[in-house]
XYZ file of C-alpha atoms in Angstrom:
584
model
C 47.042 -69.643 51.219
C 47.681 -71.176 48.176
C 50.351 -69.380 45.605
C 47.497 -69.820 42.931
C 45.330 -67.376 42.211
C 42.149 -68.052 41.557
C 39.106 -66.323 38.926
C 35.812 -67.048 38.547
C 34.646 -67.360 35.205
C 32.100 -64.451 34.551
C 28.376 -66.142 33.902
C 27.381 -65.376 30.386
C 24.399 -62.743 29.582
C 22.106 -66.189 28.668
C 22.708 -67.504 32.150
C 22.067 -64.240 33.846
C 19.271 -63.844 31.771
C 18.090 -67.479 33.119
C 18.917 -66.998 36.613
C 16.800 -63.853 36.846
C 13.985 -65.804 34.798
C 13.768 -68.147 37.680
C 13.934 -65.457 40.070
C 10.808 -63.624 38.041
C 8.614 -66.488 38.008
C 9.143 -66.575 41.972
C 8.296 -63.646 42.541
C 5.154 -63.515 40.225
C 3.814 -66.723 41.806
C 4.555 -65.445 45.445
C 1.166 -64.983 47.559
C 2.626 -61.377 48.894
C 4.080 -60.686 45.011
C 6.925 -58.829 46.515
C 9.152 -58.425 43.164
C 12.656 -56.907 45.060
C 14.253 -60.441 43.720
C 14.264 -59.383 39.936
C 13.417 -55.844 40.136
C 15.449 -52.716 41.235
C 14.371 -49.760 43.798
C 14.297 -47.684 40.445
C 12.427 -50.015 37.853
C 10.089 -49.419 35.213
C 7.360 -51.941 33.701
C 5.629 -51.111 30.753
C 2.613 -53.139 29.697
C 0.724 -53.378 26.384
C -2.312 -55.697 27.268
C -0.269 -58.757 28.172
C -2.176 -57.699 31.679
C -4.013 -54.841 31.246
C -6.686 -53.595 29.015
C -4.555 -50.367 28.430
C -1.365 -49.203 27.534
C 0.048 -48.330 30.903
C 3.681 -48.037 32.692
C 4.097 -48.124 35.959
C 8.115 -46.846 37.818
C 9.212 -47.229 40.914
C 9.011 -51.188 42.886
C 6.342 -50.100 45.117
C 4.015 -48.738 42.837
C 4.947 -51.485 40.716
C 3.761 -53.851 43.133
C 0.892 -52.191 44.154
C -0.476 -51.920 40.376
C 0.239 -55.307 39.288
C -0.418 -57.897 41.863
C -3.975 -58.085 41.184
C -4.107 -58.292 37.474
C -0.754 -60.977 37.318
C -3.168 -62.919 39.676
C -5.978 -62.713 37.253
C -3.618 -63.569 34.224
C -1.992 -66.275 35.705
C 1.182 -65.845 33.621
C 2.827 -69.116 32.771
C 5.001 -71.674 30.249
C 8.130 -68.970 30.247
C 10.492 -69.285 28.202
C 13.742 -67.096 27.449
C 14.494 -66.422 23.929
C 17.418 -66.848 21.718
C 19.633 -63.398 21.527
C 19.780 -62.347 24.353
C 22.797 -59.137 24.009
C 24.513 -56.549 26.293
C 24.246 -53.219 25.431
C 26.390 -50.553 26.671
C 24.057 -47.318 27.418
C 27.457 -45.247 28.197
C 30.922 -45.807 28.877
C 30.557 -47.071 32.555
C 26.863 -48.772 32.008
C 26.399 -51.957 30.905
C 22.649 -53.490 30.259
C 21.612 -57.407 29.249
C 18.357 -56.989 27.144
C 16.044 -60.126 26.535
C 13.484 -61.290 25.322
C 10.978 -63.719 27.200
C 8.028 -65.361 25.871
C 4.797 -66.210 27.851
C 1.326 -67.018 28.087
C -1.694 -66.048 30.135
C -4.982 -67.762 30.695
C -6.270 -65.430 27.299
C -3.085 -64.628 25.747
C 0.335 -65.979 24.398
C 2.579 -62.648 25.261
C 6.398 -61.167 25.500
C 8.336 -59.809 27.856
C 11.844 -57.538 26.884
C 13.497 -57.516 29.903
C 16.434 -54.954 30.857
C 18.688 -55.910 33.279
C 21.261 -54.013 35.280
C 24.100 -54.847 37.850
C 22.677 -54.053 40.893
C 25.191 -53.153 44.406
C 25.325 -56.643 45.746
C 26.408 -58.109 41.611
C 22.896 -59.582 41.467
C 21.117 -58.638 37.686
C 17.931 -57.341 38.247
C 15.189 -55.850 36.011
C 15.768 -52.051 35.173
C 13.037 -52.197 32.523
C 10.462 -54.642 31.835
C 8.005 -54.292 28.750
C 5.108 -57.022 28.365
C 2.894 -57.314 25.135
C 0.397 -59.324 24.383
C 1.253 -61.065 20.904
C -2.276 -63.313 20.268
C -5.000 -64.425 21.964
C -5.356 -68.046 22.517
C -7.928 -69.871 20.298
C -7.497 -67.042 17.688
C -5.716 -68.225 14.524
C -3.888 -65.445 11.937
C -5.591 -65.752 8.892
C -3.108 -63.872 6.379
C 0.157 -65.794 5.300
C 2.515 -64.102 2.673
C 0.849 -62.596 0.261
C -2.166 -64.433 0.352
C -5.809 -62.216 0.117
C -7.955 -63.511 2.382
C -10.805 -61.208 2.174
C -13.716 -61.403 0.647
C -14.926 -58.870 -2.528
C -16.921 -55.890 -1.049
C -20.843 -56.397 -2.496
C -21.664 -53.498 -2.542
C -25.433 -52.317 -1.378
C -27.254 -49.275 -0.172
C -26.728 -50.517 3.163
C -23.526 -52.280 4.858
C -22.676 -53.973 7.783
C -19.286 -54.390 8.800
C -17.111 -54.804 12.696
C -15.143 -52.129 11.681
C -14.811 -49.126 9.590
C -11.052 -47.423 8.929
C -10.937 -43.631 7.982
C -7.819 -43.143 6.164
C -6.223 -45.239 3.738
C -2.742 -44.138 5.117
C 0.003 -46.403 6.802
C -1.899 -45.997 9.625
C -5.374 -47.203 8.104
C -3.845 -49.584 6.341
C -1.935 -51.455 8.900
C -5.473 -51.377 11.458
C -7.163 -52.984 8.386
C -5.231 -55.442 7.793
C -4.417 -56.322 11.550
C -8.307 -56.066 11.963
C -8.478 -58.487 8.998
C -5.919 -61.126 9.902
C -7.951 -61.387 13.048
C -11.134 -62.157 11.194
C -12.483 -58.725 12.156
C -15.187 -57.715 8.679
C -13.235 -54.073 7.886
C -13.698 -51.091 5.483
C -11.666 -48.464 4.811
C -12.936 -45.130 3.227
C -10.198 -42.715 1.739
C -11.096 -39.149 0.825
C -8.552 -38.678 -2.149
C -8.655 -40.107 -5.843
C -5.893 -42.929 -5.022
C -4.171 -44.705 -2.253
C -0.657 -43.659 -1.833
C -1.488 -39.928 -2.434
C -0.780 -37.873 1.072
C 2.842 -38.777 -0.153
C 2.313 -38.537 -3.842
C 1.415 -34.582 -3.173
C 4.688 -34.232 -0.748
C 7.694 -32.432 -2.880
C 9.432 -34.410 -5.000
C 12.641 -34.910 -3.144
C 11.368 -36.013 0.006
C 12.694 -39.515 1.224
C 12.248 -41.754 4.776
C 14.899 -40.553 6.888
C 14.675 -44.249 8.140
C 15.766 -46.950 6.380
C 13.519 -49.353 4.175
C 13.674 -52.656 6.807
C 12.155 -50.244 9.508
C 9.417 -48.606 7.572
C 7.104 -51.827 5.883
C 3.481 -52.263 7.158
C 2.574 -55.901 8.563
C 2.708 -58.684 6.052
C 4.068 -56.817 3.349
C 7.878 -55.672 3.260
C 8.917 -53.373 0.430
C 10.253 -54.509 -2.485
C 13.343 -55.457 -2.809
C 14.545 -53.369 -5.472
C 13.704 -49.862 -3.013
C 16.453 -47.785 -1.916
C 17.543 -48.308 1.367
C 15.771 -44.477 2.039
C 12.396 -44.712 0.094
C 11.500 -41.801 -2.271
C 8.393 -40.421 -1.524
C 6.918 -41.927 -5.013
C 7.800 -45.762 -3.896
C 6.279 -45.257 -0.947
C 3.442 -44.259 -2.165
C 3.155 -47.098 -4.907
C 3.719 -49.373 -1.823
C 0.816 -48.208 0.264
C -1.402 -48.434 -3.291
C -0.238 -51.902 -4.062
C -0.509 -53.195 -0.298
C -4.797 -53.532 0.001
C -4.346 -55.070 -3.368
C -1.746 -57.709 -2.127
C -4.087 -58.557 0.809
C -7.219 -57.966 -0.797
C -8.361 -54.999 1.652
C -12.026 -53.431 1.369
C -11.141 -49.946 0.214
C -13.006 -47.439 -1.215
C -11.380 -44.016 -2.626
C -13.370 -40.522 -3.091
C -15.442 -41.495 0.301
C -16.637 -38.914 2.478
C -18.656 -39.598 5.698
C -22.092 -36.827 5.122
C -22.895 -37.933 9.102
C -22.327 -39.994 11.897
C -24.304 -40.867 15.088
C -23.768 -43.564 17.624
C -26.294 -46.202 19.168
C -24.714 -46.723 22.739
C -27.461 -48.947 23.523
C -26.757 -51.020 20.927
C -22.901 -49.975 20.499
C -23.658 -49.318 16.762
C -22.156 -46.790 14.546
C -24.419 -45.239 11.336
C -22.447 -43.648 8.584
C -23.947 -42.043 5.675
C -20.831 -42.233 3.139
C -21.284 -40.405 -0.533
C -18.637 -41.585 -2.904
C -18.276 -39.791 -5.875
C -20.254 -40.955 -8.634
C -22.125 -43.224 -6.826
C -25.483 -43.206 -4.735
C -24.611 -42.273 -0.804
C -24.454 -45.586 1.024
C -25.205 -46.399 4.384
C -22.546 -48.261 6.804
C -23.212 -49.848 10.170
C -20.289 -50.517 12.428
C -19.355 -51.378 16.104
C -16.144 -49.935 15.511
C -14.514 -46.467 14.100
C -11.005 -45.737 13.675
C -9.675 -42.741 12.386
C -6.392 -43.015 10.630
C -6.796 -39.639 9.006
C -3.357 -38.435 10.576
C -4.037 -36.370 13.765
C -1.855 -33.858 11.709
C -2.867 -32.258 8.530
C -6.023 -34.136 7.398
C -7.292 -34.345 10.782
C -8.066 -30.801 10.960
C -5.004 -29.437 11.626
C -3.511 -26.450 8.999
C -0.963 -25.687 7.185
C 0.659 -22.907 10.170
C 2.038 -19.339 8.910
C 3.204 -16.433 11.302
C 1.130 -13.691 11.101
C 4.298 -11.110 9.621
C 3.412 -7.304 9.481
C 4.120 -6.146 6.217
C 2.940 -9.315 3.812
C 0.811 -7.994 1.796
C 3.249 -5.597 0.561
C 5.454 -8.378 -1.076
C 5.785 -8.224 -4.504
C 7.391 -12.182 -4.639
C 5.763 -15.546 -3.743
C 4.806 -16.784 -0.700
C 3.814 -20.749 0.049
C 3.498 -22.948 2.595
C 5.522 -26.095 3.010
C 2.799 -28.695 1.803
C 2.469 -26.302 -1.105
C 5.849 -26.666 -2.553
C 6.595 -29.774 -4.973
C 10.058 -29.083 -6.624
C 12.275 -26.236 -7.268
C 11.524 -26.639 -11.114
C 8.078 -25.368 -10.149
C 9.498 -22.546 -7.834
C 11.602 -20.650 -10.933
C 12.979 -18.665 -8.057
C 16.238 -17.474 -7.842
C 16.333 -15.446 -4.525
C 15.017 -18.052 -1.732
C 13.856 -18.215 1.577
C 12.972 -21.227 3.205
C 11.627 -20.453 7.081
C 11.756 -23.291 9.593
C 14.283 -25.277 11.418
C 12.501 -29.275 10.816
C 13.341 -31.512 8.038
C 11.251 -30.107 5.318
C 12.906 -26.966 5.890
C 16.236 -28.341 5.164
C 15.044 -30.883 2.441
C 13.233 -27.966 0.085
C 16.452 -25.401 0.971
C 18.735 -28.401 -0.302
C 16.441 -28.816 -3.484
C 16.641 -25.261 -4.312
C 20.575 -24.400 -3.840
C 20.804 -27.573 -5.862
C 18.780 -26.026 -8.851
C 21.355 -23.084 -8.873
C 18.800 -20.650 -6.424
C 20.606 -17.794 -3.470
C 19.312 -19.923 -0.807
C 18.714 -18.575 2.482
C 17.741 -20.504 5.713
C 16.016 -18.921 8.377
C 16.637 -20.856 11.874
C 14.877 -18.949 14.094
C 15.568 -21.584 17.183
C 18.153 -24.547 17.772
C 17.936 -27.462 15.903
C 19.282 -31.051 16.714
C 21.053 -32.760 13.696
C 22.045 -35.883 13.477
C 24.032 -37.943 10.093
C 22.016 -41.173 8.766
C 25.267 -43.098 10.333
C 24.090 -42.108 13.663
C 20.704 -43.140 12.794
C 22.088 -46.883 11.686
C 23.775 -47.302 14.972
C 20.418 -46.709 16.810
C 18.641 -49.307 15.014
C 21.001 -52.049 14.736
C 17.976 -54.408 14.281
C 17.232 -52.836 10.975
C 20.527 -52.242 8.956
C 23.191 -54.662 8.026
C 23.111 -58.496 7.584
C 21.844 -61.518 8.972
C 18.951 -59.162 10.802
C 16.232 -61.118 13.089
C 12.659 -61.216 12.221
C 11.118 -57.830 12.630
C 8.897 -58.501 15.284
C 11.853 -59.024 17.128
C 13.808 -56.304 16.090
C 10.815 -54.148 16.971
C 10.415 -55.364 20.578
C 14.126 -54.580 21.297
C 13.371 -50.788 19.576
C 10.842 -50.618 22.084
C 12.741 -52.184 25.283
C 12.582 -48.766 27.260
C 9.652 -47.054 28.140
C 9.559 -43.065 27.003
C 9.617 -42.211 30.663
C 12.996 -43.826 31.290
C 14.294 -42.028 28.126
C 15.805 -38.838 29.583
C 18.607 -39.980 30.498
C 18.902 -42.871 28.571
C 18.797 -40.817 25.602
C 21.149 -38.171 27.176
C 24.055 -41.132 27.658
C 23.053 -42.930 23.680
C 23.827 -38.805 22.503
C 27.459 -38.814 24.250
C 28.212 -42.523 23.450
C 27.768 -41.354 19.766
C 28.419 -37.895 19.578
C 32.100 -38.435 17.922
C 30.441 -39.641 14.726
C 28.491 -35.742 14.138
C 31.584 -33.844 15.783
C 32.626 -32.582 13.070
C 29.238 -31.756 11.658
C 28.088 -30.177 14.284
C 31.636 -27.918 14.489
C 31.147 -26.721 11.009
C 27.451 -26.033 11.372
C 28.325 -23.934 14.443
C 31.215 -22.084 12.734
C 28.392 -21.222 9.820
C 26.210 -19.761 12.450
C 24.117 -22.612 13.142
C 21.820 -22.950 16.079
C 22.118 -26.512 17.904
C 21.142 -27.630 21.245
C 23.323 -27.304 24.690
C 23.760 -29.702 27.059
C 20.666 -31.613 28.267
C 18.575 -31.515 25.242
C 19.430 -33.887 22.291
C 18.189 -35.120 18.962
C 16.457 -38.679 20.522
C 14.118 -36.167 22.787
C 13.089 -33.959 20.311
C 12.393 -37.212 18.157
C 10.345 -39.571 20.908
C 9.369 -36.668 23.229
C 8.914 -33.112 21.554
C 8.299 -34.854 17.962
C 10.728 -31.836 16.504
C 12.526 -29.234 16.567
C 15.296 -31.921 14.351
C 17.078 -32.678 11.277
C 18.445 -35.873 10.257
C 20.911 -34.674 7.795
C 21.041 -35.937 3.957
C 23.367 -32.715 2.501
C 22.106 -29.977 3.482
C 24.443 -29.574 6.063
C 27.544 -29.911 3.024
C 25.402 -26.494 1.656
C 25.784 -24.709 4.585
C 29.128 -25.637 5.623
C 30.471 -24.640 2.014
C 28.273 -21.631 1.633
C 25.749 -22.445 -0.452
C 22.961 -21.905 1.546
C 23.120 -18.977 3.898
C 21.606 -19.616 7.663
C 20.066 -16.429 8.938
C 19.839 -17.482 12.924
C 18.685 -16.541 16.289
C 16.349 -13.534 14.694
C 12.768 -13.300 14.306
C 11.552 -12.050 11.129
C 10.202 -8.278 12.142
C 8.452 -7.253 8.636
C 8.058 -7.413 5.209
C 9.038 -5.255 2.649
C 8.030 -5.350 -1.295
C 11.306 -7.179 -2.206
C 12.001 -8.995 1.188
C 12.190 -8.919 4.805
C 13.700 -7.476 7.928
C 14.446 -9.018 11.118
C 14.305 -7.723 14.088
C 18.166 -7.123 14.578
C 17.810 -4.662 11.672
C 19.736 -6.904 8.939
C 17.548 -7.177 5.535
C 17.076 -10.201 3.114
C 15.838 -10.255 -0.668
C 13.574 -13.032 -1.740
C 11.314 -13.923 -4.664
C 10.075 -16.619 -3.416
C 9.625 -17.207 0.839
C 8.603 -21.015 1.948
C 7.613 -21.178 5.197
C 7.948 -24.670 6.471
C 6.474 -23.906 9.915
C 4.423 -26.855 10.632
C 0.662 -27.172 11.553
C -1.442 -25.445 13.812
C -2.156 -28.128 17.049
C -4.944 -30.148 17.547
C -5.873 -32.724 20.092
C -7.798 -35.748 19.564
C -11.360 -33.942 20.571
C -10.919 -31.264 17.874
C -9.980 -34.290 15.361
C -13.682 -35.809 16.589
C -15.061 -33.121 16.181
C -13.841 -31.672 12.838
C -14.346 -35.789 11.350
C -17.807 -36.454 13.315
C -19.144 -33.342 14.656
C -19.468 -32.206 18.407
C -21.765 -34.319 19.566
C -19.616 -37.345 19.208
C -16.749 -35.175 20.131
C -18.412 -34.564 23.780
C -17.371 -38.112 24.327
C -13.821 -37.889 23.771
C -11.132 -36.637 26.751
C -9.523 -33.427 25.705
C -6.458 -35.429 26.596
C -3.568 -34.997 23.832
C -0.274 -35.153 23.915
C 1.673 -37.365 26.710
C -0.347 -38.587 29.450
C 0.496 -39.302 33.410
C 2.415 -42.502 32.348
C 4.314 -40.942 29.010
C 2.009 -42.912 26.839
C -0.067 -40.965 23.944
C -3.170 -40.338 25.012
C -6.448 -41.399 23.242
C -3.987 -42.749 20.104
C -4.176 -46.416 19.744
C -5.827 -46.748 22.779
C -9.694 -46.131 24.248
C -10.058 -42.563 24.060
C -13.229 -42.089 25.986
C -15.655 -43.067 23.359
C -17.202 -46.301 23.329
C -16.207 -48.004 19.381
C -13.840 -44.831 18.727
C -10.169 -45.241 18.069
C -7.693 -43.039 16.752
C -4.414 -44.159 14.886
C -1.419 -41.798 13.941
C 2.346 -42.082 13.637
C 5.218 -42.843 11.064
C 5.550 -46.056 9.381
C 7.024 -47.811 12.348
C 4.558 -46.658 14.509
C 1.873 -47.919 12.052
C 3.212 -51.276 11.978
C 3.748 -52.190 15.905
C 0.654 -50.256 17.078
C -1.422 -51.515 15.080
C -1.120 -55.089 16.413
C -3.006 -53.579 19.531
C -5.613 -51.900 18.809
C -6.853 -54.717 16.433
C -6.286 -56.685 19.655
C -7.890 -54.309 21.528
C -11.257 -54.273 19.492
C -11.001 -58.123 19.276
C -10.967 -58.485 22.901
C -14.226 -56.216 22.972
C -15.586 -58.619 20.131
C -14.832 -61.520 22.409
C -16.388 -60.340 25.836
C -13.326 -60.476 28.199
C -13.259 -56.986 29.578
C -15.343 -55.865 32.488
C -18.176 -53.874 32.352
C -15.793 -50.740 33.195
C -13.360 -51.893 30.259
C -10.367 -51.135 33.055
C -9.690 -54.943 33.658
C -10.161 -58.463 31.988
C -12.816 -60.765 33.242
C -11.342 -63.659 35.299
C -11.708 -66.575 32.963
């Protein structure tokens, strides 16, 4: 034996990344398509149209296999190519991942692929996670460069044709439009209110993104430069009013659809639109998207407990979307009711104003600092950032159904940042989560039940705002309220920022189109079989219907595919069934 000890150099994450690249495109091509070479037992693959019409994601290597060996034959992937930063990322102290990105075409499509790799027991990488998008389809050129309107002036005429009609001149309207647009897909968007811009304009006054500015633009069109890194409520809205403008959008403001009715034989949509001080118009349309926000404005309420006792209250009481600034309240004794981020933004805004603040937490809330927030998207904050597309891919390199734990070990690798925010919260009688349930949950999953902290927590903690926790509000009396542990509050003023009432996507058809249309939608909602969001940016049952909700981000990268989704419709390359693309 030789007195030298030897070391092998460990291979760098590019040529692991490589070697398992080679090992991919075996098994792809492989008549059996047995995938055990670059997959694990445990794997996930998540795919958004690169080979299916749908958004769908499949776990486990069997049913993996099963579900994708016929359409990877049809799309005879090709051309790969691995991508420049590739990066480890540590997932907990013991874990180690390589993420990648890989780039792709089919015999329709030029795609990506962010692959997640993890050590498996014999020290070969293998795929953990795999997400594939389609980017473009071939032959189709993107007809919007920066800043450049590209669309043509609306003529306006008692009757309209157009591919497309967009209701909802929010993000999410916006973004579909101009996606739709860029594509070379004839669009119109009808808005209810007086302006673009104003579903944040009539938000209170203090309200910011809890995200930061890089994370939140709509495609083409970042914000300006000069907005805070956490955009006011204002700019955003001046964005969003400037943005059509910018790309020369069709919209119309002070629309409102009279009816609707749908030709399936001739996959037409009639609209009869009235627009305030004009004559009613009629629009046809292959195509309708509601962007209308599943939420409020999609027939969904303003939600307020039913409290014994109201009417004898001699102070104010308001919903949420009601309040605009605590100059307006002139309250001194306050009680804000919730436990989300409007809660503790309005609470914040009136201790600030010099009001006895109280906040009612009636369950546990997850907080989080905007530091944490930074450190989970790295793509987004800092310097020398890569293009957003690519910083959005790695955001979305993990399916929501591997998330659980995922999420669980991102919590503990970052938890010493809040520790101490979280130990004076709890000392103030503060309600937060135990073990097993975490802020990134509540924010993918539940879509709740959190609070992304930007000083209200500094209130609390010194005293300035009172939490009143763990206690149900029993009654009211003329100048306040019990709760059902006997203690008493006074109030002149009670907010109750307590959310909406729910809705699912067929009430939203209905309330928008009426139930005959709404008879074609699934009564889906919420998550579906594969943790994907049923009937949102995806078919939801209705031939030429499409729905479209989210926050800015979500606006931005879903967008992309549901324009490509109605483009591919345009273009003939689904089956009759719409569940698979035609073999070209």
């Amino acid at each position: 034996m030789s007195d030298v000890e030897t070391f092998s150099t460990p291979l760098s994450a590019e040529a692991i990344s490589s070697a398992w690249l080679s090992a991919l495109i075996c098994d792809l091509s492989s008549p059996s398509f047995i995938l055990e070479r670059s997959f694990t037992n445990d794997s996930y693959w998540r795919d958004l149209l690169a080979f299916t019409p749908d958004f769908r994601t499949l776990h486990a290597l069997p049913k993996i296999q099963q579900f994708f060996s016929v359409p990877v034959a049809v799309a005879r992937p090709s051309q790969f190519r691995l991508l420049p930063g590739v990066r480890h990322r540590r997932i907990s102290p013991t874990r180690t991942f390589i993420q990648g990105i890989i780039q792709f075409h089919t015999v329709m499509a030029q795609c990506t692929g962010v692959f997640t790799l993890t050590q498996s027991e014999d020290s070969s990488w293998k795929a953990w996670s795999f997400v594939t998008m389609m980017d473009r389809l071939s032959g189709v050129v993107d007809r919007f460069g920066v800043h450049t309107p590209l669309c043509r002036p609306a003529e306006w005429n008692t009757t309209m044709d157009y591919t497309a009609v967009v209701l909802g001149a929010g993000q999410c309207g916006l973004s579909v439009a101009a996606r739709l647009e860029n594509l070379g897909i004839s669009t119109l968007v009808l808005e209810r209110s007086g302006a673009i811009g104003d579903s944040w304009r009539s938000r209170y006054e203090s309200l910011e993104t809890n995200t930061p500015r890089a994370f939140n633009h709509l495609p083409f069109v970042t914000f300006p430069e000069g907005c805070a890194k956490y955009t006011p409520c204002r700019d955003v809205a001046d964005y969003l009013e400037n943005y059509p403008r910018i790309l020369g959008l069709h919209v119309v403001t002070l629309a409102h659809i009279s009816a609707a009715s749908y030709d399936a034989s001739s996959s037409t949509w009639t609209l009869t639109i009235s627009i305030s001080g004009k004559t009613c118009i009629t629009v046809t349309a292959r195509h309708l998207i509601g962007a209308t926000g599943v939420g409020t404005t999609g027939g969904a309420l303003p939600f307020t407990p039913s409290i014994p006792g109201k009417s004898s209250f001699i102070g104010s009481i308001i919903h949420s979307s009601e309040y605009k600034s605590s100059s307006c309240a002139g309250a001194q004794k306050v009680v804000v009711v919730g436990g989300g981020c409007s809660a503790h933004d309005i609470a914040q805004d009136m201790a600030n104003h010099g009001s006895q603040t109280i906040l009612v937490q009636r369950s546990p809330t997850a907080v989080v600092s905007r530091q944490t927030i930074d450190r989970f998207l790295t793509g987004y904050v800092g310097q020398d950032l890569p293009p957003t597309e690519i910083a959005d891919r790695f955001y979305v390199a993990l399916p929501l159904s591997t998330l659980r734990n995922s999420q669980y070990n991102a919590m503990e690798m970052h938890a010493h940042i809040d520790q101490d925010l979280r130990d004076n919260l709890s000392r103030n009688g503060y309600l937060l989560p135990g073990p097993g349930d975490n802020f990134l949950h509540r924010l993918t999953v539940r879509r709740g039940g959190f609070y992304i902290d930007r000083g209200c927590a500094k209130l609390i903690t010194s005293g300035k705002i009172t939490v009143k926790s763990g206690h149900e509000i029993s009654h009211f009396t003329p100048t306040g309220m019990v709760f059902d542990d006997g203690s008493r509050v006074m109030a002149d003023l009670v907010i109750f920022a307590t959310g909406y009432s729910k809705t699912t996507i067929k009430e939203v058809a209905e309330s928008l189109f009426g139930p005959q249309v709404a008879d074609g939608v699934h009564d889906l909602g919420g998550w579906d079989s594969d943790c994907e969001l049923a009937g949102v940016w995806r078919p939801t049952g209705h031939d030429g219907l499409w729905f479209a909700e989210g926050d800015l981000f979500a606006a931005r990268f879903y967008s992309q595919f549901l324009a490509l989704q109605i483009m591919m419709r345009e273009m003939g390359l689904l089956s009759p069934d719409q569940r698979t693309y035609v073999q070209c």
